Coordinates of N, CA and C in Angstrom, one line a residue:
Chain A
D1 N 65.5 56.7 53.2 CA 66.8 56.8 52.5 C 67.5 58.0 53.1
Q2 N 68.6 57.8 53.7 CA 69.3 58.9 54.3 C 70.2 59.6 53.3
Q3 N 70.0 60.8 52.9 CA 70.7 61.4 51.8 C 72.0 62.0 52.4
V4 N 72.0 62.4 53.7 CA 73.2 62.9 54.3 C 73.5 62.1 55.5
K5 N 74.7 61.5 55.6 CA 75.0 60.6 56.6 C 76.2 61.0 57.5
Q6 N 76.1 61.0 58.7 CA 77.2 61.2 59.7 C 77.4 59.9 60.4
N7 N 78.3 59.1 60.1 CA 78.4 57.7 60.6 C 79.0 57.6 62.0
S8 N 79.6 58.7 62.5 CA 80.1 58.7 63.9 C 79.2 59.5 64.8
P9 N 78.4 58.8 65.6 CA 77.5 59.5 66.5 C 78.2 60.3 67.6
S10 N 79.5 60.0 67.9 CA 80.2 60.7 68.9 C 81.7 60.7 68.6
L11 N 82.4 61.7 69.2 CA 83.8 61.8 68.9 C 84.4 62.5 70.2
S12 N 85.5 62.0 70.7 CA 86.2 62.6 71.8 C 87.6 63.0 71.4
V13 N 87.9 64.3 71.6 CA 89.2 64.8 71.2 C 89.9 65.5 72.4
Q14 N 91.2 65.4 72.5 CA 91.9 66.1 73.5 C 92.0 67.6 73.2
E15 N 91.9 68.5 74.1 CA 92.0 69.9 73.9 C 93.3 70.2 73.3
G16 N 93.3 71.1 72.3 CA 94.5 71.5 71.6 C 94.7 70.7 70.3
R17 N 94.1 69.5 70.2 CA 94.3 68.6 69.1 C 93.3 69.0 68.0
I18 N 93.4 68.3 66.9 CA 92.5 68.5 65.7 C 91.3 67.6 65.9
S19 N 90.1 68.2 65.6 CA 88.9 67.4 65.6 C 88.5 67.3 64.1
I20 N 88.2 66.1 63.7 CA 87.8 65.9 62.3 C 86.4 65.2 62.3
L21 N 85.4 65.9 61.8 CA 84.1 65.3 61.7 C 83.8 65.0 60.2
N22 N 83.2 63.9 60.0 CA 83.0 63.4 58.6 C 81.5 63.4 58.2
C23 N 81.3 63.5 56.9 CA 79.9 63.5 56.4 C 79.9 62.9 55.0
D24 N 79.0 62.1 54.7 CA 78.8 61.6 53.3 C 77.4 61.9 52.8
Y25 N 77.3 62.1 51.5 CA 76.0 62.3 51.0 C 75.8 61.5 49.7
T26 N 74.6 61.3 49.4 CA 74.3 60.4 48.2 C 73.7 61.1 47.0
N27 N 73.1 62.3 47.2 CA 72.5 63.0 46.1 C 73.5 63.9 45.4
S28 N 73.8 63.6 44.2 CA 74.7 64.4 43.4 C 74.2 65.7 43.0
M29 N 72.9 66.0 43.3 CA 72.3 67.3 42.9 C 72.6 68.3 44.0
F30 N 73.1 67.9 45.1 CA 73.4 68.9 46.2 C 74.5 69.8 45.7
D31 N 74.3 71.1 45.9 CA 75.3 72.1 45.5 C 76.0 72.9 46.6
Y32 N 75.4 72.8 47.8 CA 75.8 73.7 48.8 C 75.8 72.9 50.1
F33 N 76.9 73.0 50.9 CA 77.0 72.1 52.1 C 77.4 73.0 53.3
L34 N 76.8 72.6 54.4 CA 76.9 73.5 55.6 C 77.2 72.6 56.8
W35 N 77.9 73.3 57.8 CA 78.0 72.7 59.1 C 77.4 73.6 60.1
Y36 N 76.6 73.0 61.0 CA 76.0 73.7 62.1 C 76.4 73.1 63.4
K37 N 76.4 73.9 64.4 CA 76.8 73.5 65.8 C 75.5 73.7 66.6
K38 N 75.2 72.7 67.5 CA 74.0 72.8 68.2 C 74.3 72.4 69.7
Y39 N 73.7 73.3 70.6 CA 73.7 72.9 72.0 C 72.3 72.4 72.3
P40 N 72.1 71.7 73.4 CA 70.8 71.2 73.8 C 69.8 72.3 74.0
A41 N 68.6 72.1 73.6 CA 67.5 73.1 73.8 C 67.8 74.5 73.1
E42 N 68.6 74.5 72.1 CA 68.9 75.7 71.3 C 68.8 75.3 69.8
G43 N 68.6 76.3 69.0 CA 68.6 76.1 67.6 C 70.0 76.0 67.1
P44 N 70.2 75.4 65.9 CA 71.5 75.2 65.3 C 72.1 76.6 65.0
T45 N 73.4 76.7 65.2 CA 74.2 77.9 64.8 C 75.1 77.6 63.6
F46 N 74.9 78.4 62.6 CA 75.7 78.2 61.4 C 77.2 78.4 61.7
L47 N 78.0 77.5 61.2 CA 79.5 77.5 61.4 C 80.2 77.9 60.1
I48 N 80.0 77.1 59.1 CA 80.8 77.3 57.9 C 80.1 76.6 56.7
S49 N 80.3 77.0 55.5 CA 79.7 76.4 54.4 C 80.7 76.3 53.2
I50 N 80.3 75.5 52.2 CA 81.1 75.4 51.0 C 80.2 75.1 49.8
S51 N 80.5 75.7 48.7 CA 79.7 75.4 47.5 C 80.5 74.3 46.7
S52 N 79.7 73.7 45.8 CA 80.3 72.6 45.1 C 81.4 73.0 44.1
I53 N 81.6 74.3 43.9 CA 82.7 74.7 43.0 C 84.0 74.8 43.7
K54 N 84.0 74.6 45.0 CA 85.2 74.7 45.8 C 85.5 73.3 46.4
D55 N 86.8 73.2 46.9 CA 87.1 71.9 47.6 C 87.6 72.2 49.0
K56 N 87.7 73.5 49.3 CA 88.1 73.9 50.7 C 87.6 75.3 51.0
N57 N 87.2 75.4 52.3 CA 86.8 76.8 52.7 C 87.3 76.9 54.2
E58 N 87.9 78.0 54.5 CA 88.6 78.1 55.8 C 88.0 79.3 56.5
D59 N 87.8 79.2 57.8 CA 87.3 80.4 58.6 C 87.9 80.2 60.0
G60 N 89.0 80.9 60.2 CA 89.6 80.8 61.6 C 90.0 79.3 61.9
R61 N 89.5 78.8 63.0 CA 89.9 77.4 63.4 C 89.2 76.4 62.6
F62 N 88.2 76.8 61.8 CA 87.3 75.8 61.1 C 87.7 75.8 59.6
T63 N 87.8 74.5 59.1 CA 88.0 74.3 57.7 C 87.1 73.2 57.2
V64 N 86.4 73.4 56.1 CA 85.6 72.4 55.5 C 86.2 72.0 54.2
F65 N 86.3 70.7 54.0 CA 86.9 70.1 52.8 C 85.7 69.3 52.1
L66 N 85.7 69.5 50.8 CA 84.7 68.8 50.0 C 85.4 67.9 48.9
N67 N 85.0 66.7 48.9 CA 85.5 65.8 47.8 C 84.2 65.3 47.0
K68 N 84.0 66.0 45.9 CA 82.8 65.7 45.2 C 82.7 64.3 44.6
S69 N 83.9 63.9 44.1 CA 83.9 62.5 43.5 C 83.5 61.4 44.5
A70 N 83.9 61.7 45.7 CA 83.6 60.7 46.8 C 82.4 61.0 47.5
K71 N 81.8 62.1 47.2 CA 80.6 62.6 47.9 C 80.8 62.6 49.4
H72 N 81.9 63.3 49.8 CA 82.3 63.3 51.2 C 82.8 64.7 51.5
L73 N 82.4 65.1 52.7 CA 82.9 66.4 53.2 C 83.3 66.2 54.7
S74 N 84.2 67.0 55.1 CA 84.7 66.9 56.5 C 84.9 68.3 57.1
L75 N 84.8 68.4 58.4 CA 85.0 69.6 59.1 C 86.2 69.4 60.0
H76 N 87.2 70.3 59.9 CA 88.4 70.2 60.7 C 88.4 71.4 61.7
I77 N 88.6 71.1 63.0 CA 88.6 72.2 64.0 C 90.0 72.1 64.6
V78 N 90.8 73.1 64.5 CA 92.1 73.1 65.1 C 92.6 74.5 65.5
P79 N 93.1 74.6 66.8 CA 93.1 73.6 67.8 C 91.7 73.5 68.5
S80 N 91.4 72.3 68.9 CA 90.1 72.1 69.6 C 90.1 72.8 71.0
Q81 N 88.9 73.4 71.3 CA 88.8 74.1 72.6 C 87.6 73.5 73.3
P82 N 87.6 73.6 74.6 CA 86.4 73.1 75.4 C 85.1 73.6 74.9
G83 N 85.0 74.8 74.5 CA 83.8 75.4 74.0 C 83.3 74.8 72.7
D84 N 84.1 74.0 72.1 CA 83.7 73.3 70.9 C 82.8 72.1 71.2
S85 N 82.7 71.7 72.4 CA 81.9 70.5 72.8 C 80.4 70.8 72.5
A86 N 79.9 70.1 71.5 CA 78.5 70.3 71.1 C 78.2 69.2 70.1
V87 N 77.0 69.2 69.6 CA 76.6 68.3 68.5 C 76.8 69.1 67.2
Y88 N 77.4 68.5 66.2 CA 77.7 69.1 64.9 C 76.9 68.4 63.8
F89 N 76.1 69.2 63.1 CA 75.3 68.6 62.0 C 75.9 69.1 60.7
C90 N 76.0 68.1 59.8 CA 76.3 68.3 58.4 C 75.0 68.5 57.7
A91 N 75.0 69.4 56.7 CA 73.8 69.6 56.0 C 74.1 69.9 54.5
A92 N 73.1 69.6 53.6 CA 73.3 69.8 52.2 C 72.0 70.4 51.6
S93 N 72.2 71.1 50.5 CA 71.1 71.8 49.9 C 71.4 72.0 48.5
G94 N 70.3 72.5 47.7 CA 70.5 72.9 46.4 C 70.8 74.4 46.4
Y95 N 70.9 75.0 45.2 CA 71.3 76.4 45.1 C 70.1 77.4 45.3
S96 N 68.9 77.0 45.0 CA 67.8 77.9 45.1 C 67.6 78.4 46.5
S97 N 67.1 79.6 46.6 CA 66.9 80.2 48.0 C 65.7 79.5 48.7
A98 N 65.0 78.8 47.9 CA 63.9 78.0 48.5 C 64.2 76.5 48.8
S99 N 65.5 76.2 48.5 CA 65.9 74.8 48.6 C 65.9 74.3 50.0
K100 N 65.4 73.1 50.2 CA 65.4 72.5 51.5 C 66.8 72.1 51.9
I101 N 67.0 72.2 53.2 CA 68.3 71.7 53.8 C 68.1 70.3 54.4
I102 N 68.9 69.4 54.0 CA 68.8 68.0 54.5 C 69.9 67.8 55.5
F103 N 69.6 67.4 56.7 CA 70.6 67.3 57.8 C 71.0 65.9 58.0
G104 N 72.3 65.7 58.4 CA 72.7 64.4 58.9 C 72.3 64.2 60.3
S105 N 72.6 63.1 60.8 CA 72.1 62.7 62.1 C 72.9 63.3 63.3
G106 N 74.0 64.0 63.0 CA 74.8 64.7 64.0 C 75.9 63.9 64.6
T107 N 77.0 64.5 65.0 CA 78.1 63.9 65.7 C 78.3 64.7 67.0
R108 N 78.3 64.1 68.1 CA 78.5 64.7 69.4 C 80.0 64.8 69.6
L109 N 80.5 66.0 69.7 CA 82.0 66.2 69.9 C 82.2 66.6 71.3
S110 N 83.1 65.9 72.0 CA 83.5 66.2 73.3 C 85.0 66.5 73.4
I111 N 85.3 67.6 73.9 CA 86.7 68.0 74.0 C 87.1 67.8 75.5
R112 N 88.1 66.9 75.7 CA 88.5 66.6 77.0 C 89.8 67.3 77.3
P113 N 90.0 67.6 78.6 CA 91.2 68.4 79.0 C 92.5 67.6 78.8
Chain B
G1 N 74.6 89.9 62.4 CA 74.1 88.9 61.5 C 72.6 88.7 61.6
A2 N 72.1 87.9 60.7 CA 70.7 87.6 60.6 C 70.2 87.0 61.9
V3 N 69.1 87.4 62.4 CA 68.5 86.8 63.6 C 67.1 86.3 63.3
V4 N 66.9 85.2 63.8 CA 65.5 84.6 63.7 C 65.0 84.3 65.2
S5 N 63.9 84.9 65.4 CA 63.3 84.8 66.8 C 62.2 83.8 66.8
Q6 N 62.1 83.0 67.8 CA 61.1 82.0 67.9 C 60.4 82.1 69.3
H7 N 59.1 82.0 69.3 CA 58.4 82.2 70.5 C 57.1 81.3 70.6
P8 N 56.8 80.7 71.7 CA 57.6 80.7 72.9 C 58.7 79.7 72.9
S9 N 59.6 79.8 73.9 CA 60.7 78.9 73.9 C 60.3 77.6 74.6
W10 N 59.3 77.6 75.4 CA 58.9 76.4 76.1 C 57.4 76.5 76.4
V11 N 56.7 75.5 76.1 CA 55.3 75.5 76.4 C 54.9 74.1 76.9
I12 N 54.0 74.1 78.0 CA 53.5 72.9 78.5 C 52.0 73.1 78.5
C13 N 51.3 72.1 77.9 CA 49.8 72.2 77.9 C 49.1 70.9 78.0
K14 N 47.9 70.9 78.2 CA 47.1 69.7 78.3 C 46.8 69.1 77.0
S15 N 46.6 67.8 76.9 CA 46.2 67.1 75.7 C 44.9 67.6 75.2
G16 N 44.9 67.8 73.9 CA 43.7 68.3 73.2 C 43.7 69.8 72.9
T17 N 44.6 70.5 73.5 CA 44.7 72.0 73.2 C 45.5 72.2 72.0
S18 N 45.4 73.4 71.5 CA 46.2 73.8 70.3 C 47.2 74.8 70.7
V19 N 48.4 74.7 70.1 CA 49.5 75.5 70.5 C 50.1 76.2 69.2
K20 N 50.3 77.5 69.3 CA 50.8 78.3 68.2 C 52.2 78.7 68.5
I21 N 53.1 78.5 67.6 CA 54.5 78.9 67.7 C 54.8 79.9 66.6
E22 N 55.5 81.0 67.0 CA 55.8 82.0 66.0 C 57.3 82.0 65.7
C23 N 57.5 82.3 64.4 CA 58.9 82.4 63.9 C 59.1 83.7 63.2
R24 N 59.9 84.6 63.7 CA 60.1 85.9 63.1 C 61.6 86.1 62.6
S25 N 61.7 86.7 61.4 CA 63.0 87.2 61.0 C 63.1 88.6 61.4
L26 N 64.1 89.0 62.2 CA 64.1 90.3 62.9 C 64.7 91.4 62.0
D27 N 65.7 91.0 61.2 CA 66.4 92.1 60.4 C 66.5 91.8 59.0
F28 N 65.6 90.9 58.5 CA 65.6 90.6 57.1 C 64.3 90.0 56.7
Q29 N 64.0 90.0 55.4 CA 62.7 89.4 54.9 C 63.0 88.0 54.3
A30 N 62.0 87.2 54.5 CA 62.1 85.8 54.0 C 60.8 85.4 53.4
T31 N 60.8 85.1 52.1 CA 59.6 84.6 51.5 C 59.4 83.1 51.8
T32 N 60.5 82.5 52.3 CA 60.4 81.1 52.6 C 61.0 80.9 54.0
M33 N 60.3 80.1 54.8 CA 60.8 79.7 56.1 C 60.6 78.2 56.2
F34 N 61.3 77.6 57.1 CA 61.2 76.1 57.2 C 60.9 75.8 58.7
W35 N 60.1 74.7 58.8 CA 59.8 74.2 60.1 C 60.4 72.8 60.3
Y36 N 61.1 72.6 61.4 CA 61.7 71.3 61.7 C 61.2 70.8 63.0
R37 N 61.5 69.5 63.2 CA 61.1 68.9 64.4 C 62.3 68.0 64.8
Q38 N 62.6 68.0 66.1 CA 63.8 67.2 66.5 C 63.4 66.4 67.8
F39 N 63.5 65.1 67.7 CA 63.3 64.2 68.8 C 64.7 64.1 69.5
P40 N 64.6 63.7 70.8 CA 65.9 63.6 71.6 C 66.9 62.7 70.9
K41 N 68.1 63.3 70.8 CA 69.3 62.6 70.2 C 69.1 62.1 68.8
Q42 N 68.2 62.9 68.1 CA 68.0 62.6 66.7 C 68.3 63.8 65.8
S43 N 68.2 63.7 64.5 CA 68.5 64.8 63.7 C 67.3 65.7 63.5
L44 N 67.5 66.8 62.9 CA 66.4 67.7 62.6 C 65.7 67.2 61.4
M45 N 64.4 67.0 61.5 CA 63.6 66.5 60.4 C 62.7 67.6 59.9
L46 N 62.8 67.9 58.6 CA 62.0 69.0 58.0 C 60.6 68.5 57.9
M47 N 59.7 69.4 58.5 CA 58.3 69.1 58.5 C 57.6 69.8 57.3
A48 N 57.9 71.1 57.0 CA 57.2 71.8 56.0 C 58.0 73.0 55.6
T49 N 57.7 73.5 54.4 CA 58.3 74.7 53.9 C 57.2 75.8 53.9
S50 N 57.4 76.9 54.6 CA 56.4 77.9 54.7 C 56.6 79.0 53.6
N51 N 55.6 79.2 52.8 CA 55.7 80.2 51.7 C 54.8 81.4 51.9
E52 N 55.5 82.6 51.9 CA 54.7 83.8 52.1 C 53.6 84.0 51.1
G53 N 52.4 84.1 51.5 CA 51.3 84.4 50.7 C 50.7 83.2 50.0
S54 N 51.2 82.0 50.2 CA 50.7 80.8 49.6 C 50.7 79.7 50.6
K55 N 50.2 78.5 50.1 CA 50.1 77.4 51.0 C 51.5 76.8 51.3
A56 N 51.6 76.2 52.5 CA 52.9 75.6 52.8 C 53.0 74.2 52.1
T57 N 54.3 73.8 51.9 CA 54.6 72.6 51.3 C 55.0 71.6 52.4
Y58 N 54.3 70.5 52.6 CA 54.5 69.6 53.7 C 55.4 68.4 53.2
E59 N 56.2 67.9 54.1 CA 57.0 66.7 53.8 C 56.1 65.5 53.9
Q60 N 56.5 64.4 53.3 CA 55.8 63.2 53.3 C 55.6 62.7 54.8
G61 N 54.4 62.3 55.1 CA 54.2 61.8 56.4 C 53.8 62.9 57.5
V62 N 53.8 64.1 57.1 CA 53.4 65.2 58.0 C 52.0 65.6 57.7
E63 N 51.1 65.5 58.8 CA 49.7 65.8 58.6 C 49.5 67.3 58.5
K64 N 48.9 67.7 57.4 CA 48.6 69.1 57.1 C 47.6 69.7 58.1
D65 N 46.6 68.9 58.4 CA 45.6 69.4 59.3 C 46.0 69.4 60.8
K66 N 47.1 68.7 61.0 CA 47.6 68.6 62.4 C 48.5 69.8 62.7
F67 N 49.3 70.1 61.7 CA 50.3 71.2 61.8 C 50.0 72.3 60.8
L68 N 49.3 73.2 61.3 CA 48.8 74.3 60.4 C 49.9 75.4 60.3
I69 N 50.2 75.8 59.1 CA 51.3 76.8 58.9 C 50.7 78.0 58.2
N70 N 51.0 79.2 58.7 CA 50.6 80.4 58.1 C 51.8 81.3 58.0
H71 N 51.9 81.9 56.8 CA 53.1 82.8 56.5 C 52.5 84.0 55.9
A72 N 52.0 84.9 56.8 CA 51.2 86.0 56.4 C 52.0 87.2 56.0
S73 N 53.2 87.3 56.4 CA 54.1 88.4 56.0 C 55.5 87.9 55.7
L74 N 56.3 88.8 55.3 CA 57.7 88.5 54.9 C 58.6 88.3 56.1
T75 N 58.1 88.5 57.3 CA 58.9 88.3 58.5 C 58.3 87.4 59.5
L76 N 57.1 86.8 59.2 CA 56.5 86.0 60.3 C 55.8 84.8 59.7
S77 N 56.2 83.6 60.3 CA 55.5 82.4 60.0 C 55.1 81.8 61.3
T78 N 53.9 81.1 61.3 CA 53.4 80.5 62.5 C 53.1 79.0 62.2
L79 N 53.4 78.2 63.2 CA 53.0 76.8 63.2 C 52.1 76.5 64.4
T80 N 50.9 76.0 64.0 CA 49.9 75.7 65.1 C 49.8 74.2 65.1
V81 N 50.0 73.6 66.3 CA 49.8 72.2 66.5 C 48.4 72.1 67.0
T82 N 47.6 71.5 66.3 CA 46.1 71.4 66.6 C 45.8 70.2 67.4
S83 N 45.0 70.3 68.4 CA 44.6 69.2 69.2 C 45.8 68.3 69.6
A84 N 46.7 69.0 70.3 CA 48.0 68.3 70.6 C 47.8 67.1 71.5
H85 N 48.6 66.1 71.3 CA 48.6 64.9 72.1 C 50.1 64.6 72.6
P86 N 50.2 63.8 73.6 CA 51.6 63.6 74.1 C 52.6 63.2 73.0
E87 N 52.2 62.5 72.0 CA 53.2 62.1 71.0 C 53.7 63.3 70.1
D88 N 53.0 64.4 70.3 CA 53.4 65.6 69.6 C 54.5 66.4 70.4
S89 N 54.8 65.9 71.6 CA 55.8 66.5 72.4 C 57.2 66.4 71.6
S90 N 57.8 67.5 71.5 CA 59.1 67.5 70.7 C 59.7 68.9 70.8
F91 N 60.8 69.0 70.1 CA 61.5 70.3 69.9 C 61.2 70.8 68.5
Y92 N 60.6 71.9 68.4 CA 60.3 72.5 67.1 C 61.1 73.7 66.8
I93 N 61.7 73.7 65.6 CA 62.7 74.8 65.2 C 62.3 75.3 63.9
C94 N 62.4 76.6 63.7 CA 62.2 77.2 62.4 C 63.5 77.8 61.9
S95 N 63.5 78.0 60.6 CA 64.7 78.6 60.0 C 64.2 79.5 58.8
A96 N 65.1 80.5 58.5 CA 64.8 81.4 57.4 C 66.1 81.8 56.7
R97 N 66.0 82.2 55.5 CA 67.1 82.8 54.8 C 66.8 84.1 54.2
D98 N 67.7 85.1 54.3 CA 67.5 86.4 53.8 C 67.4 86.3 52.2
Q99 N 66.2 86.7 51.7 CA 65.9 86.6 50.3 C 66.7 87.6 49.5
A100 N 67.1 88.7 50.2 CA 67.8 89.7 49.4 C 69.3 89.5 49.2
L101 N 69.8 88.5 49.8 CA 71.3 88.3 49.7 C 71.6 87.1 48.8
S102 N 72.8 87.1 48.3 CA 73.2 86.0 47.4 C 73.1 84.7 48.1
F103 N 72.6 83.7 47.5 CA 72.4 82.4 48.1 C 73.8 81.8 48.6
L104 N 74.8 82.1 47.8 CA 76.1 81.5 48.2 C 76.6 82.0 49.5
N105 N 76.2 83.2 49.8 CA 76.7 83.8 51.0 C 75.8 83.8 52.2
Q106 N 74.7 83.1 52.0 CA 73.7 83.2 53.1 C 73.0 81.9 53.4
P107 N 73.5 81.3 54.5 CA 72.9 80.0 54.9 C 71.6 80.3 55.6
Q108 N 70.9 79.2 55.9 CA 69.7 79.4 56.7 C 70.1 79.7 58.1
H109 N 69.3 80.6 58.7 CA 69.5 80.9 60.2 C 68.3 80.3 61.0
F110 N 68.6 79.8 62.1 CA 67.6 79.1 62.9 C 67.2 79.9 64.1
G111 N 66.0 79.7 64.5 CA 65.5 80.2 65.8 C 66.1 79.3 66.9
D112 N 65.8 79.7 68.1 CA 66.3 78.9 69.3 C 65.4 77.7 69.6
G113 N 64.3 77.5 68.9 CA 63.5 76.4 69.1 C 62.4 76.6 70.1
T114 N 61.4 75.7 70.1 CA 60.3 75.7 71.1 C 60.2 74.2 71.6
R115 N 60.3 74.1 72.9 CA 60.1 72.8 73.4 C 58.7 72.6 73.8
L116 N 58.0 71.7 73.2 CA 56.6 71.5 73.4 C 56.4 70.2 74.2
S117 N 55.7 70.4 75.4 CA 55.4 69.2 76.2 C 53.9 69.1 76.4
I118 N 53.3 68.0 76.0 CA 51.9 67.8 76.1 C 51.6 66.8 77.2
L119 N 50.8 67.2 78.2 CA 50.6 66.3 79.3 C 49.4 65.4 79.1

């Protein structure tokens, strides 16, 4: 049972445009949501997070939106840059410091010139 | 920011040998660390939760005797793949969270991973 789903395995966006990556989850007990960026043969790098008490969090070019009723979150990157090309993982967790993080299957973002 | 160091980054060994992977939190303490495994073009799968001073908690389907975890201090957890076979070849990644900081402000930070290749 996949608790965190990223239904788009890949996405291609033109440089300068907005990239929108989507994520759905099934477990209503999740309280904390994160986006990680990953390059091949490297560990994931934390990008941005949002707690369940918010519906939006913004950090520079990155904005995460959370729709709790729909159990859906999205990551917006604007403007998209070539260095943004990577695999993006959506993840969800509980509040406890010992809570496990459950990852989605990832979306490969390619920024084309 | 928080740094998690993982060593070695790449190891190649013969079938039947045991391989130890270290995960260190360099500038913070972590009572809990996590070990993941990633197959090519797949997601990160949690293998086990490493608990300082106590036994690790393994996810369903992960063999405890195959993947030995030791978390002897607040900054070090080790994963030992015992009697490794070609099917154990994978990318292993650890993560940790600073226990001293507020949960809401502190996501898990990951090491750079260890690529294990068993011949």
